mmCIF file of N, CA and C in Angstrom:
data_model
loop_
_atom_site.group_PDB
_atom_site.id
_atom_site.type_symbol
_atom_site.label_atom_id
_atom_site.label_comp_id
_atom_site.label_asym_id
_atom_site.label_seq_id
_atom_site.Cartn_x
_atom_site.Cartn_y
_atom_site.Cartn_z
ATOM 1 N N MET A 1 0.753 -1.167 -0.007
ATOM 2 C CA MET A 1 0.320 0.105 -0.283
ATOM 3 C C MET A 1 1.094 1.061 -0.051
ATOM 4 N N LEU A 2 1.768 1.457 0.678
ATOM 5 C CA LEU A 2 2.563 2.454 0.786
ATOM 6 C C LEU A 2 3.354 2.729 -0.920
ATOM 7 N N GLU A 3 3.837 1.446 -1.334
ATOM 8 C CA GLU A 3 4.276 1.849 -2.517
ATOM 9 C C GLU A 3 3.675 2.357 -3.656
ATOM 10 N N ALA A 4 2.050 2.094 -3.553
ATOM 11 C CA ALA A 4 1.153 2.692 -4.401
ATOM 12 C C ALA A 4 1.066 4.309 -4.024
ATOM 13 N N MET A 5 1.351 4.769 -2.633
ATOM 14 C CA MET A 5 1.274 6.170 -2.265
ATOM 15 C C MET A 5 2.707 7.263 -2.905
ATOM 16 N N LEU A 6 3.580 5.890 -3.028
ATOM 17 C CA LEU A 6 4.578 6.857 -3.369
ATOM 18 C C LEU A 6 5.066 7.055 -5.004
ATOM 19 N N VAL A 7 4.251 6.525 -5.534
ATOM 20 C CA VAL A 7 4.507 6.193 -7.283
ATOM 21 C C VAL A 7 4.140 7.874 -7.747
ATOM 22 N N GLU A 8 5.278 8.315 -8.588
ATOM 23 C CA GLU A 8 5.622 9.603 -9.047
ATOM 24 C C GLU A 8 4.045 9.781 -10.148
ATOM 25 N N ALA A 9 3.029 10.650 -9.803
ATOM 26 C CA ALA A 9 2.509 10.960 -11.041
ATOM 27 C C ALA A 9 2.471 12.784 -11.468
ATOM 28 N N PRO A 10 1.872 12.927 -12.298
ATOM 29 C CA PRO A 10 1.976 14.021 -12.941
ATOM 30 C C PRO A 10 0.737 15.171 -12.146
ATOM 31 N N GLU A 11 1.247 16.367 -11.552
ATOM 32 C CA GLU A 11 0.503 17.035 -11.087
ATOM 33 C C GLU A 11 -0.465 17.643 -11.911
ATOM 34 N N LEU A 12 -1.705 17.761 -11.383
ATOM 35 C CA LEU A 12 -3.022 18.391 -12.300
ATOM 36 C C LEU A 12 -2.957 19.684 -12.017
ATOM 37 N N SER A 13 -3.100 20.376 -13.165
ATOM 38 C CA SER A 13 -3.180 22.169 -13.270
ATOM 39 C C SER A 13 -4.251 22.506 -14.043
ATOM 40 N N PHE A 14 -4.287 23.838 -13.546
ATOM 41 C CA PHE A 14 -5.397 24.389 -14.559
ATOM 42 C C PHE A 14 -4.692 25.353 -15.256
ATOM 43 N N THR A 15 -5.173 25.892 -16.462
ATOM 44 C CA THR A 15 -4.487 26.984 -17.185
ATOM 45 C C THR A 15 -5.446 27.368 -17.902
ATOM 46 N N PRO A 16 -5.881 28.622 -17.556
ATOM 47 C CA PRO A 16 -7.113 28.854 -18.250
ATOM 48 C C PRO A 16 -6.593 29.509 -20.004
ATOM 49 N N GLN A 17 -7.625 29.433 -20.597
ATOM 50 C CA GLN A 17 -7.105 29.837 -22.070
ATOM 51 C C GLN A 17 -7.594 31.238 -22.241
ATOM 52 N N CYS A 18 -8.262 31.926 -21.427
ATOM 53 C CA CYS A 18 -8.746 33.197 -21.856
ATOM 54 C C CYS A 18 -8.861 33.756 -20.578
ATOM 55 N N ASP A 19 -8.883 35.085 -20.258
ATOM 56 C CA ASP A 19 -9.376 36.004 -18.960
ATOM 57 C C ASP A 19 -10.208 35.099 -18.098
ATOM 58 N N PRO A 20 -10.591 35.094 -17.171
ATOM 59 C CA PRO A 20 -11.481 34.895 -16.108
ATOM 60 C C PRO A 20 -12.764 35.748 -16.209
ATOM 61 N N ASP A 21 -13.906 35.318 -15.957
ATOM 62 C CA ASP A 21 -14.880 36.319 -15.778
ATOM 63 C C ASP A 21 -15.016 37.209 -14.313
ATOM 64 N N PRO A 22 -14.929 38.230 -14.948
ATOM 65 C CA PRO A 22 -14.548 39.311 -13.413
ATOM 66 C C PRO A 22 -15.718 39.270 -12.349
ATOM 67 N N ARG A 23 -16.655 38.753 -12.591
ATOM 68 C CA ARG A 23 -17.770 38.413 -11.553
ATOM 69 C C ARG A 23 -17.144 37.061 -10.935
ATOM 70 N N LEU A 24 -16.807 36.168 -11.108
ATOM 71 C CA LEU A 24 -15.994 35.063 -10.957
ATOM 72 C C LEU A 24 -14.644 35.295 -9.465
ATOM 73 N N VAL A 25 -13.999 36.517 -10.248
ATOM 74 C CA VAL A 25 -12.558 36.809 -9.716
ATOM 75 C C VAL A 25 -13.403 37.663 -8.469
ATOM 76 N N ARG A 26 -14.610 38.684 -8.805
ATOM 77 C CA ARG A 26 -15.081 39.173 -7.337
ATOM 78 C C ARG A 26 -15.780 38.171 -6.306
ATOM 79 N N LEU A 27 -16.392 37.083 -6.646
ATOM 80 C CA LEU A 27 -16.754 36.158 -6.056
ATOM 81 C C LEU A 27 -15.595 35.506 -4.926
ATOM 82 N N VAL A 28 -14.598 35.160 -5.827
ATOM 83 C CA VAL A 28 -13.408 34.568 -5.129
ATOM 84 C C VAL A 28 -12.986 35.428 -4.042
ATOM 85 N N GLU A 29 -12.753 36.680 -4.384
ATOM 86 C CA GLU A 29 -12.129 37.660 -3.472
ATOM 87 C C GLU A 29 -12.999 37.653 -2.288
ATOM 88 N N PHE A 30 -14.356 37.941 -2.393
ATOM 89 C CA PHE A 30 -15.399 38.230 -1.483
ATOM 90 C C PHE A 30 -15.164 36.902 -0.553
ATOM 91 N N LEU A 31 -15.002 35.845 -1.086
ATOM 92 C CA LEU A 31 -15.045 34.635 -0.227
ATOM 93 C C LEU A 31 -13.885 34.393 0.480
ATOM 94 N N ALA A 32 -12.686 35.029 -0.152
ATOM 95 C CA ALA A 32 -11.556 34.689 0.655
ATOM 96 C C ALA A 32 -11.624 35.762 1.848
ATOM 97 N N ARG A 33 -12.166 36.816 1.859
ATOM 98 C CA ARG A 33 -12.039 37.958 2.569
ATOM 99 C C ARG A 33 -13.081 37.693 3.896
ATOM 100 N N GLN A 34 -14.097 36.902 3.144
ATOM 101 C CA GLN A 34 -14.952 36.488 4.539
ATOM 102 C C GLN A 34 -14.411 35.346 5.407
ATOM 103 N N ALA A 35 -13.605 34.157 4.517
ATOM 104 C CA ALA A 35 -12.998 33.037 5.046
ATOM 105 C C ALA A 35 -11.684 33.583 6.060
ATOM 106 N N ALA A 36 -11.447 34.715 5.578
ATOM 107 C CA ALA A 36 -9.748 35.298 6.647
ATOM 108 C C ALA A 36 -10.679 36.219 7.597
ATOM 109 N N ARG A 37 -12.171 36.637 7.720
ATOM 110 C CA ARG A 37 -12.458 37.051 8.719
ATOM 111 C C ARG A 37 -12.449 36.192 9.743
ATOM 112 N N GLU A 38 -13.533 35.422 9.188
ATOM 113 C CA GLU A 38 -14.047 34.155 10.114
ATOM 114 C C GLU A 38 -13.016 33.693 10.660
ATOM 115 N N PHE A 39 -11.569 33.445 10.122
ATOM 116 C CA PHE A 39 -10.700 32.639 11.161
ATOM 117 C C PHE A 39 -10.120 33.774 12.034
ATOM 118 N N TYR A 40 -10.130 34.676 11.412
ATOM 119 C CA TYR A 40 -9.373 35.756 12.915
ATOM 120 C C TYR A 40 -10.221 35.989 13.403
ATOM 121 N N GLU A 41 -11.322 36.139 13.647
ATOM 122 C CA GLU A 41 -12.438 36.453 14.637
ATOM 123 C C GLU A 41 -12.454 35.001 15.634
ATOM 124 N N GLN A 42 -12.378 33.585 15.249
ATOM 125 C CA GLN A 42 -12.029 32.833 16.061
ATOM 126 C C GLN A 42 -10.824 32.555 16.471
ATOM 127 N N GLU A 43 -9.376 33.195 15.811
ATOM 128 C CA GLU A 43 -7.961 33.287 16.858
ATOM 129 C C GLU A 43 -8.130 34.074 17.950
ATOM 130 N N VAL A 44 -8.771 35.127 17.666
ATOM 131 C CA VAL A 44 -8.930 36.309 18.515
ATOM 132 C C VAL A 44 -9.779 35.621 19.926
ATOM 133 N N LYS A 45 -11.271 35.076 19.802
ATOM 134 C CA LYS A 45 -11.553 34.149 20.427
ATOM 135 C C LYS A 45 -11.178 32.914 21.146
ATOM 136 N N LYS A 46 -9.881 32.638 20.860
ATOM 137 C CA LYS A 46 -8.867 31.577 21.376
ATOM 138 C C LYS A 46 -8.456 32.170 22.451
ATOM 139 N N GLN A 47 -7.384 33.375 22.003
ATOM 140 C CA GLN A 47 -6.344 34.247 22.601
ATOM 141 C C GLN A 47 -7.380 34.522 24.022
ATOM 142 N N GLY A 48 -8.680 35.121 23.415
ATOM 143 C CA GLY A 48 -9.398 35.525 24.777
ATOM 144 C C GLY A 48 -9.541 34.836 25.815
ATOM 145 N N SER A 49 -10.011 33.213 25.250
ATOM 146 C CA SER A 49 -10.367 32.172 26.490
ATOM 147 C C SER A 49 -8.890 31.903 26.803
ATOM 148 N N ARG A 50 -7.487 31.849 26.275
ATOM 149 C CA ARG A 50 -6.371 31.257 27.141
ATOM 150 C C ARG A 50 -6.199 32.295 28.499
ATOM 151 N N GLY A 51 -6.273 33.577 28.087
ATOM 152 C CA GLY A 51 -6.016 35.019 28.762
ATOM 153 C C GLY A 51 -7.112 34.876 29.735
ATOM 154 N N SER A 52 -8.060 34.290 29.884
ATOM 155 C CA SER A 52 -9.069 34.299 31.186
ATOM 156 C C SER A 52 -8.653 33.585 32.045
#
């Protein structure tokens, strides 16, 4: 089983053939900011509970 995991396989990659849809880019940026905000809030809560 370990040997099967060590087999070198080509890495999949995505290469767009044209400019991405700007709406999709804005959506991805929005979701990334939202995820970062949520992660930061969780970290702040963790730090606050450790200090109490």
